[in-house]
Amino acid sequence: MAKFVRFRLSGKVGSSTAAYDFFFQAPPDSYAQLPAAESGVTEVPADAGNIGHVMPLVKTEALLRSAAAARFKLRIKVGTKTKIKSVIVAQEKADTFKEWAMGKTVAGGTVVSVSTPLSASYY
């Protein structure tokens, strides 16, 4: 069984001045090459004391239904193969994340397209 680590999604919703923190679990390498400044997601260190254990975990399905998060599908070219990677980012970072991610090296390959699940149609 794969070991999951805790991640923190931080940001603001709309013009609100109130900040939020949501904690969720994902595989350890999910956000390794995505900087927190661009995604709003940071890994909670294993030795963080109570911060990762006092705050309740939010299911990713519930997090994606909220106005706080956005999901993107990254299409990554690794040699001659193409991988699809799904990532969650803070909603306030969503506009800049799409522009930032294009052409970056993630998961051992180059990002060739970034789409939201609603705009990702396969025919």
Coordinates of N, CA and C in Angstrom, one line a residue:
M1 N 0.8 -1.2 0.0 CA 0.0 0.0 0.0 C 0.9 1.2 0.0
A2 N 0.6 2.2 -0.8 CA 1.4 3.4 -0.9 C 1.2 4.3 0.3
K3 N 2.3 4.9 0.7 CA 2.3 5.8 1.8 C 1.9 7.2 1.4
F4 N 1.0 7.8 2.0 CA 0.6 9.2 1.7 C 1.2 10.1 2.7
V5 N 1.4 11.4 2.2 CA 1.9 12.4 3.1 C 0.9 13.5 3.1
R6 N 0.9 14.4 4.1 CA 0.0 15.5 4.3 C 0.5 16.7 3.5
F7 N -0.5 17.4 2.9 CA -0.2 18.6 2.2 C -1.1 19.7 2.7
R8 N -0.7 20.9 2.6 CA -1.5 22.1 3.1 C -1.8 23.0 1.9
L9 N -3.1 23.2 1.7 CA -3.5 24.2 0.6 C -3.9 25.5 1.3
S10 N -3.2 26.5 1.0 CA -3.4 27.8 1.6 C -3.8 28.9 0.6
G11 N -4.5 29.8 1.0 CA -4.9 31.0 0.1 C -6.1 31.7 0.6
K12 N -6.7 32.5 -0.3 CA -7.9 33.3 0.0 C -8.9 33.1 -1.1
V13 N -10.2 33.3 -0.8 CA -11.2 33.1 -1.8 C -11.7 34.5 -2.2
G14 N -11.6 34.8 -3.4 CA -12.1 36.1 -3.9 C -11.4 37.3 -3.3
S15 N -12.1 38.3 -3.0 CA -11.5 39.5 -2.4 C -11.5 39.5 -0.9
S16 N -11.8 38.3 -0.3 CA -11.8 38.1 1.1 C -10.4 38.3 1.7
T17 N -10.3 38.9 2.9 CA -9.0 39.0 3.5 C -8.7 37.8 4.4
A18 N -9.7 37.0 4.7 CA -9.5 35.8 5.6 C -8.7 34.7 4.8
A19 N -7.7 34.3 5.4 CA -6.9 33.2 4.8 C -7.5 31.8 5.3
Y20 N -7.2 30.8 4.5 CA -7.7 29.5 4.9 C -6.5 28.5 4.7
D21 N -6.6 27.4 5.4 CA -5.7 26.3 5.3 C -6.5 25.0 5.3
F22 N -6.3 24.2 4.2 CA -7.0 22.9 4.2 C -5.8 21.8 4.1
F23 N -6.0 20.7 4.8 CA -5.0 19.7 4.8 C -5.6 18.5 4.0
F24 N -4.8 17.9 3.2 CA -5.2 16.7 2.4 C -4.0 15.8 2.2
Q25 N -4.3 14.5 1.9 CA -3.2 13.5 1.7 C -3.1 13.2 0.2
A26 N -1.8 13.0 -0.2 CA -1.5 12.6 -1.6 C -0.2 11.8 -1.6
P27 N 0.1 11.1 -2.6 CA 1.4 10.4 -2.7 C 2.6 11.4 -2.5
P28 N 3.7 11.0 -2.0 CA 4.8 11.9 -1.6 C 5.4 12.7 -2.8
D29 N 5.4 12.2 -4.0 CA 6.0 13.0 -5.1 C 5.0 13.8 -5.9
S30 N 3.8 13.9 -5.4 CA 2.8 14.6 -6.2 C 3.1 16.1 -6.5
Y31 N 3.6 16.8 -5.5 CA 3.9 18.2 -5.6 C 5.4 18.5 -5.5
A32 N 6.2 17.6 -5.7 CA 7.7 17.7 -5.5 C 8.3 18.9 -6.3
Q33 N 7.9 19.0 -7.5 CA 8.5 20.0 -8.4 C 7.6 21.2 -8.7
L34 N 6.5 21.4 -7.9 CA 5.6 22.5 -8.0 C 5.8 23.4 -6.9
P35 N 6.4 24.6 -7.1 CA 6.7 25.5 -6.0 C 5.4 26.0 -5.3
A36 N 5.4 26.2 -4.0 CA 4.3 26.7 -3.3 C 3.8 28.1 -3.7
A37 N 4.7 28.9 -4.2 CA 4.4 30.2 -4.6 C 3.5 30.2 -5.9
E38 N 3.6 29.1 -6.7 CA 2.8 29.0 -7.9 C 1.5 28.2 -7.7
S39 N 1.5 27.2 -6.7 CA 0.4 26.3 -6.5 C -0.4 26.6 -5.3
G40 N 0.2 27.1 -4.2 CA -0.5 27.3 -3.0 C -0.5 26.1 -2.1
V41 N 0.3 25.0 -2.6 CA 0.3 23.7 -1.9 C 1.7 23.5 -1.3
T42 N 1.8 23.2 0.0 CA 3.1 22.8 0.6 C 3.0 21.5 1.3
E43 N 4.1 20.8 1.4 CA 4.1 19.5 2.1 C 4.2 19.8 3.6
V44 N 3.5 19.1 4.4 CA 3.6 19.3 5.9 C 4.7 18.3 6.3
P45 N 5.8 18.8 6.9 CA 6.9 17.9 7.3 C 6.4 16.9 8.3
A46 N 7.0 15.7 8.3 CA 6.7 14.6 9.2 C 6.9 15.0 10.6
D47 N 7.9 15.9 10.9 CA 8.2 16.3 12.2 C 7.6 17.7 12.6
A48 N 6.5 18.0 12.0 CA 5.8 19.3 12.2 C 5.1 19.4 13.5
G49 N 5.2 18.4 14.3 CA 4.5 18.4 15.6 C 3.0 18.3 15.4
N50 N 2.2 19.1 16.0 CA 0.7 19.0 16.0 C 0.1 19.6 14.8
I51 N 0.8 20.4 14.0 CA 0.1 21.2 12.9 C -0.6 20.2 11.9
G52 N 0.1 19.1 11.6 CA -0.5 18.2 10.7 C -1.5 17.2 11.3
H53 N -1.5 17.2 12.6 CA -2.4 16.2 13.3 C -3.6 16.8 13.9
V54 N -3.5 18.1 14.3 CA -4.6 18.7 15.0 C -5.6 19.2 13.9
M55 N -5.1 19.6 12.8 CA -6.0 20.1 11.7 C -6.6 18.9 11.0
P56 N -7.9 18.8 10.8 CA -8.5 17.7 10.2 C -8.2 17.6 8.7
L57 N -8.1 16.4 8.2 CA -7.9 16.1 6.8 C -9.2 16.4 6.0
V58 N -9.2 16.9 4.9 CA -10.3 17.1 4.0 C -10.2 16.1 2.8
K59 N -11.2 15.5 2.5 CA -11.2 14.6 1.4 C -11.0 15.4 0.1
T60 N -10.2 14.9 -0.8 CA -10.0 15.7 -2.0 C -11.2 16.0 -2.8
E61 N -12.2 15.1 -2.8 CA -13.4 15.3 -3.5 C -14.2 16.5 -3.0
A62 N -14.2 16.6 -1.6 CA -14.9 17.7 -1.0 C -14.1 19.0 -1.2
L63 N -12.8 18.9 -1.2 CA -11.9 20.1 -1.5 C -12.1 20.6 -2.9
L64 N -12.3 19.8 -3.8 CA -12.5 20.2 -5.2 C -13.8 20.8 -5.5
R65 N -14.8 20.5 -4.6 CA -16.2 21.1 -4.8 C -16.2 22.5 -4.1
S66 N -15.2 22.8 -3.3 CA -15.2 24.1 -2.7 C -14.7 25.2 -3.6
A67 N -14.9 26.4 -3.2 CA -14.4 27.5 -4.0 C -12.9 27.8 -3.8
A68 N -12.3 27.0 -2.9 CA -10.9 27.3 -2.5 C -9.9 26.6 -3.4
A69 N -10.3 25.6 -4.1 CA -9.3 24.8 -4.9 C -9.7 24.7 -6.4
A70 N -8.7 24.4 -7.2 CA -8.9 24.1 -8.6 C -8.1 22.9 -9.0
R71 N -8.6 22.1 -9.9 CA -7.8 20.9 -10.4 C -7.4 21.2 -11.8
F72 N -6.2 20.7 -12.1 CA -5.6 20.8 -13.4 C -5.1 19.5 -13.8
K73 N -5.2 19.2 -15.1 CA -4.5 18.0 -15.7 C -3.3 18.5 -16.5
L74 N -2.2 18.0 -16.1 CA -0.9 18.3 -16.8 C -0.6 17.2 -17.8
R75 N -0.4 17.5 -19.0 CA 0.0 16.6 -20.0 C 1.5 16.7 -20.1
I76 N 2.3 15.7 -19.8 CA 3.7 15.7 -19.6 C 4.4 14.8 -20.7
K77 N 5.3 15.3 -21.4 CA 6.0 14.5 -22.4 C 7.3 14.1 -21.8
V78 N 7.5 12.7 -21.7 CA 8.7 12.1 -21.2 C 9.2 11.2 -22.3
G79 N 10.3 11.7 -22.9 CA 10.8 11.0 -24.1 C 9.8 10.9 -25.2
T80 N 9.4 9.7 -25.5 CA 8.4 9.5 -26.6 C 7.0 9.2 -26.0
K81 N 6.9 9.1 -24.6 CA 5.7 8.8 -24.0 C 5.0 10.1 -23.4
T82 N 3.7 10.0 -23.2 CA 3.0 11.1 -22.6 C 2.3 10.6 -21.4
K83 N 2.5 11.4 -20.3 CA 1.8 11.1 -19.0 C 0.8 12.2 -18.7
I84 N -0.2 11.8 -18.0 CA -1.2 12.8 -17.5 C -1.1 12.8 -16.0
K85 N -1.0 14.0 -15.4 CA -0.9 14.1 -14.0 C -1.9 15.1 -13.5
S86 N -2.7 14.8 -12.5 CA -3.7 15.6 -11.9 C -3.2 16.3 -10.7
V87 N -3.3 17.6 -10.6 CA -2.8 18.4 -9.4 C -3.9 19.3 -8.9
I88 N -3.9 19.6 -7.6 CA -4.8 20.6 -7.0 C -4.0 21.8 -6.7
V89 N -4.6 23.0 -7.0 CA -3.9 24.2 -6.7 C -4.9 25.1 -6.0
A90 N -4.4 26.2 -5.3 CA -5.3 27.1 -4.7 C -6.0 27.9 -5.8
Q91 N -7.3 28.2 -5.6 CA -8.1 28.9 -6.6 C -7.5 30.2 -7.0
E92 N -7.0 30.9 -6.0 CA -6.4 32.3 -6.3 C -5.1 32.2 -7.1
K93 N -4.5 31.0 -7.2 CA -3.3 30.8 -8.0 C -3.7 30.2 -9.4
A94 N -4.9 29.9 -9.6 CA -5.3 29.1 -10.8 C -4.9 29.8 -12.1
D95 N -5.2 31.1 -12.2 CA -4.9 31.8 -13.5 C -3.4 31.8 -13.8
T96 N -2.6 32.1 -12.8 CA -1.2 32.2 -13.0 C -0.5 30.8 -13.2
F97 N -1.1 29.8 -12.5 CA -0.5 28.5 -12.6 C -0.5 27.9 -14.0
K98 N -1.6 28.2 -14.8 CA -1.7 27.6 -16.1 C -0.5 28.2 -17.0
E99 N -0.3 29.5 -16.8 CA 0.8 30.2 -17.6 C 2.1 29.7 -17.1
W100 N 2.3 29.6 -15.8 CA 3.6 29.2 -15.3 C 4.0 27.8 -15.7
A101 N 3.0 26.8 -15.6 CA 3.3 25.4 -15.8 C 3.8 25.0 -17.3
M102 N 3.3 25.8 -18.2 CA 3.6 25.4 -19.6 C 5.2 25.4 -19.9
G103 N 5.7 24.3 -20.3 CA 7.1 24.2 -20.7 C 8.0 23.9 -19.5
K104 N 7.5 23.8 -18.3 CA 8.3 23.5 -17.1 C 8.6 22.0 -17.0
T105 N 9.6 21.6 -16.3 CA 10.0 20.2 -16.1 C 9.3 19.7 -14.8
V106 N 8.4 18.8 -15.0 CA 7.7 18.2 -13.9 C 7.6 16.7 -14.1
A107 N 7.8 15.9 -13.0 CA 7.8 14.4 -13.1 C 8.6 13.8 -14.2
G108 N 9.8 14.4 -14.4 CA 10.8 13.9 -15.3 C 10.5 14.2 -16.8
G109 N 9.6 15.1 -17.0 CA 9.3 15.5 -18.4 C 8.9 16.9 -18.5
T110 N 8.5 17.3 -19.7 CA 8.1 18.7 -20.0 C 6.6 18.8 -20.1
V111 N 6.0 19.8 -19.5 CA 4.6 20.0 -19.6 C 4.3 20.6 -20.9
V112 N 3.4 19.9 -21.7 CA 3.1 20.3 -23.0 C 1.7 21.0 -23.1
S113 N 0.8 20.6 -22.1 CA -0.5 21.3 -22.0 C -1.0 21.2 -20.6
V114 N -1.8 22.3 -20.3 CA -2.5 22.4 -19.0 C -3.9 22.6 -19.2
S115 N -4.8 21.8 -18.6 CA -6.2 22.0 -18.8 C -7.0 21.7 -17.6
T116 N -8.2 22.2 -17.5 CA -9.1 21.9 -16.4 C -9.9 20.7 -16.8
P117 N -10.4 19.9 -15.9 CA -11.1 18.7 -16.3 C -12.3 19.0 -17.2
L118 N -12.9 20.2 -17.0 CA -14.1 20.6 -17.8 C -13.7 20.9 -19.3
S119 N -12.4 21.4 -19.4 CA -12.0 21.8 -20.8 C -11.2 20.6 -21.4
A120 N -11.0 19.6 -20.7 CA -10.2 18.4 -21.2 C -11.2 17.4 -21.8
S121 N -11.4 17.5 -23.1 CA -12.3 16.6 -23.8 C -11.5 15.7 -24.7
Y122 N -11.9 14.5 -24.8 CA -11.2 13.5 -25.7 C -12.3 13.0 -26.6
Y123 N -12.1 13.1 -27.9 CA -13.1 12.6 -28.9 C -12.4 11.6 -29.7

